[in-house]
Coordinates of N, CA, C and O in Angstrom, one line a residue:
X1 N 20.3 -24.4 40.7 CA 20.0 -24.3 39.3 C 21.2 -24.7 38.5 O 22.2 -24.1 38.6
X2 N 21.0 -25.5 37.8 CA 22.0 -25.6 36.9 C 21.8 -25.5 35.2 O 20.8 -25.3 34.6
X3 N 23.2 -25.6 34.7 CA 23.3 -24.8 33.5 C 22.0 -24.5 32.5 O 21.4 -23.6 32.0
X4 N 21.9 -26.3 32.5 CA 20.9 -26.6 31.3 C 19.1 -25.5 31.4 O 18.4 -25.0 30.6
X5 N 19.1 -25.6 33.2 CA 17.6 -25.1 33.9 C 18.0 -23.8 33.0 O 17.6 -23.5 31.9
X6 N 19.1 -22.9 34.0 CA 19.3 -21.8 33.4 C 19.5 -21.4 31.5 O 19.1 -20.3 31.0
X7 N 19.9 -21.9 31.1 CA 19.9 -21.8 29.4 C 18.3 -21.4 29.2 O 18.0 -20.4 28.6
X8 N 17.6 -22.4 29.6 CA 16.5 -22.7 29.2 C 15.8 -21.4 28.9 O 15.5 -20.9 27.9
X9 N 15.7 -21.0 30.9 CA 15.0 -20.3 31.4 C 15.3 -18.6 31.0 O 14.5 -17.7 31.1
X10 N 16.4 -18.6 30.5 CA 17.4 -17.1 30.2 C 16.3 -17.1 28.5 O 15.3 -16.4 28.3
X11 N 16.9 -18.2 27.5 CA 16.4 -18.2 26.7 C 15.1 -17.6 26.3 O 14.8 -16.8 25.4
X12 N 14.2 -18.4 27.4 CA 12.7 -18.0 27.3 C 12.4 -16.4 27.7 O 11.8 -15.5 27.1
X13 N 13.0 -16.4 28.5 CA 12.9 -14.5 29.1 C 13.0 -13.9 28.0 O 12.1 -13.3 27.4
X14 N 14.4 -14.0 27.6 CA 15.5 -12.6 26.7 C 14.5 -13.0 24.9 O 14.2 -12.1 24.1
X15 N 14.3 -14.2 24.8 CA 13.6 -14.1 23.4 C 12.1 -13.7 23.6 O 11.6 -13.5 22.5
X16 N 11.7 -13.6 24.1 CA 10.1 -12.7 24.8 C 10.4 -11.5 24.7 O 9.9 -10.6 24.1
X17 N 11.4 -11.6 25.5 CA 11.8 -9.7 25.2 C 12.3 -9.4 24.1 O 12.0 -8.3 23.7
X18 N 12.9 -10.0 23.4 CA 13.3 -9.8 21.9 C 12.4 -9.5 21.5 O 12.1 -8.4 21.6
X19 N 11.5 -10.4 20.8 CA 9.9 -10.9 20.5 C 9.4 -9.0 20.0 O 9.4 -8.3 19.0
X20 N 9.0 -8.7 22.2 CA 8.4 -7.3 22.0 C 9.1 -6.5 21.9 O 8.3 -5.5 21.7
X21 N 10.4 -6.0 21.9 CA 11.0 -5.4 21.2 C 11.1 -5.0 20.2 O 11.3 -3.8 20.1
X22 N 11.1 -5.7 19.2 CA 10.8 -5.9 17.5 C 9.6 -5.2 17.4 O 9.5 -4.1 16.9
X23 N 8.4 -6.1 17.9 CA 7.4 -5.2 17.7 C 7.4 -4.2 18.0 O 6.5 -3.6 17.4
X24 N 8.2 -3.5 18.9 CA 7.7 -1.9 19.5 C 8.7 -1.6 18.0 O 8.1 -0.7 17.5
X25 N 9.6 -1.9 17.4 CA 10.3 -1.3 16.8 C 10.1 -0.9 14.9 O 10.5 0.0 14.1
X26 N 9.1 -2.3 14.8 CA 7.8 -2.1 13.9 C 6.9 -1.1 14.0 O 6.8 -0.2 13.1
X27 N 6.1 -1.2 15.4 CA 5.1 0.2 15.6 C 5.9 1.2 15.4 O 5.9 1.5 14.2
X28 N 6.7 1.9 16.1 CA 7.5 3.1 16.2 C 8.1 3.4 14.1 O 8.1 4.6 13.6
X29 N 8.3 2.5 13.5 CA 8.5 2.1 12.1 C 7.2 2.9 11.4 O 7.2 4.1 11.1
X30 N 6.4 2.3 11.3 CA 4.7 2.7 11.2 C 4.4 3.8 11.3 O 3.8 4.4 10.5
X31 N 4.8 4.4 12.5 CA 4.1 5.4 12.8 C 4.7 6.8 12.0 O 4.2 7.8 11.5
X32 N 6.1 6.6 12.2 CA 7.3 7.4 11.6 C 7.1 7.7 10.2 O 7.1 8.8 9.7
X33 N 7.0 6.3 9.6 CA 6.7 6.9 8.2 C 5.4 7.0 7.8 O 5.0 7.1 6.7
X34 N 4.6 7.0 8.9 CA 3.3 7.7 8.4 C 2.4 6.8 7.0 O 1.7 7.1 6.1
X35 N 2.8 5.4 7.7 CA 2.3 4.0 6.7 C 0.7 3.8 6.7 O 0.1 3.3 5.7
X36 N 0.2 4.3 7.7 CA -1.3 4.2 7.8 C -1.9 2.7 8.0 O -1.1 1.7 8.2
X37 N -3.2 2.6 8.0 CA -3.6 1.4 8.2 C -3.1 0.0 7.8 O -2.4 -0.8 8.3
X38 N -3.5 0.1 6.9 CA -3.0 -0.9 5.8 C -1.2 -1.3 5.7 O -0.8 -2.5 5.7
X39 N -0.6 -0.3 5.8 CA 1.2 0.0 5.6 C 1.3 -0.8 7.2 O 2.2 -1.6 7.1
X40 N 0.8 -0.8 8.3 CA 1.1 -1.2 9.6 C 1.0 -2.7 9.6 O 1.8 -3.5 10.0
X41 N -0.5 -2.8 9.1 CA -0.9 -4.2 8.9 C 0.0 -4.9 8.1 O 0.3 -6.0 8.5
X42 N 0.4 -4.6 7.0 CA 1.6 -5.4 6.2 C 3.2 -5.3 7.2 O 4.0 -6.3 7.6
X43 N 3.3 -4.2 7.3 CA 4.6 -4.5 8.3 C 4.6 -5.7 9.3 O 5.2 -6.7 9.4
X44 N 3.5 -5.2 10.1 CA 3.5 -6.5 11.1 C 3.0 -8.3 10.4 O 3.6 -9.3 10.7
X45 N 2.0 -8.1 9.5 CA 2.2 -9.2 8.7 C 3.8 -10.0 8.0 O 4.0 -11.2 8.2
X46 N 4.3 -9.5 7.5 CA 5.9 -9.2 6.5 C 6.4 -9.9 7.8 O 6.2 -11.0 8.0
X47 N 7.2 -8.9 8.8 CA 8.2 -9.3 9.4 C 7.6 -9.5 10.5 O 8.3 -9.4 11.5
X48 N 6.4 -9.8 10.6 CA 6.1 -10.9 12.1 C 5.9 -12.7 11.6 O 5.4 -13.7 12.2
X49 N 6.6 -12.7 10.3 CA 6.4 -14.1 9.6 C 7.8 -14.5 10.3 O 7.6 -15.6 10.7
X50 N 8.8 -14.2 10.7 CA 9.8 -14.6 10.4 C 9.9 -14.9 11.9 O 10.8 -15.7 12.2
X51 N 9.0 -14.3 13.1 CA 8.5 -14.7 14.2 C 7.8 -15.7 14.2 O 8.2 -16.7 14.9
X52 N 6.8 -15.8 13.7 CA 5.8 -16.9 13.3 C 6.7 -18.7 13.0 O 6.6 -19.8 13.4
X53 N 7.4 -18.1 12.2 CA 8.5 -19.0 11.8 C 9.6 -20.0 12.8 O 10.0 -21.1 12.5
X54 N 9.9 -19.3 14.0 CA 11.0 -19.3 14.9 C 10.2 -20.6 15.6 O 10.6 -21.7 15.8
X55 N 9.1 -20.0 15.9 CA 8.1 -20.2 16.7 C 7.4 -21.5 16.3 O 7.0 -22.3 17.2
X56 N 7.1 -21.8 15.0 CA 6.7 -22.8 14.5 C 7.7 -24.0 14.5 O 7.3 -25.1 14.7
X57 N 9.1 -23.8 14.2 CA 9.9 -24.2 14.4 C 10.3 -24.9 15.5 O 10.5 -26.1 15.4
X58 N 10.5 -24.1 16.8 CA 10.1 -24.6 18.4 C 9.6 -25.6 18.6 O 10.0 -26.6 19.2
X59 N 8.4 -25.2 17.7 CA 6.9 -26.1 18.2 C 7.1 -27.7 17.4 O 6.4 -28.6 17.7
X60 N 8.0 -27.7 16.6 CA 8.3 -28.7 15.2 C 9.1 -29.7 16.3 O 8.9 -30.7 17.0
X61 N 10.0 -29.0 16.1 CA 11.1 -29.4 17.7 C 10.8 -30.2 18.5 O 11.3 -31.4 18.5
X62 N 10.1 -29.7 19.2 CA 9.8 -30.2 20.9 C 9.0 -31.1 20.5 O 9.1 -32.1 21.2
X63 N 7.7 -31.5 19.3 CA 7.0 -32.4 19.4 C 8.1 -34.0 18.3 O 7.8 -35.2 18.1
X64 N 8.7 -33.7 18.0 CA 9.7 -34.4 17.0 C 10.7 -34.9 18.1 O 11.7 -35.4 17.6
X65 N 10.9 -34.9 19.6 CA 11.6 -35.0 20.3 C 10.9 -36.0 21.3 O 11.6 -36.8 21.9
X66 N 9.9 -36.0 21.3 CA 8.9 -37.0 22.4 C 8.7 -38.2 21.5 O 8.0 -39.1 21.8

């Protein structure tokens, strides 16, 4: 395996795990302050944009490369 495989492959793992990390860190957020329905759904809406974002980006990327 070399570098570039490995970069790749680390990347994809540790940012997945980033990913659901955040979200557990959202829910646990939610629950704490006692945001309720609505307050959860905007959290995860709000700052799962900026996931959405990374992600779209990626996707911008890789097809702008072929």
């Amino acid at each position: 395996m070399n570098e570039a495989v490995f970069a790749e492959v680390s990347m994809l793992v540790l940012l997945t795990g980033l990913i659901v990390w955040m979200g557990f860190i959202v829910w646990d957020l939610a629950r704490k302050s006692q945001a309720g329905r609505f307050g959860t759904i905007a959290l995860f809406t709000i700052l799962g944009a900026g996931v959405v974002g990374f992600i779209v980006k990626t996707v911008l990327v890789e097809i702008m490369q072929i």
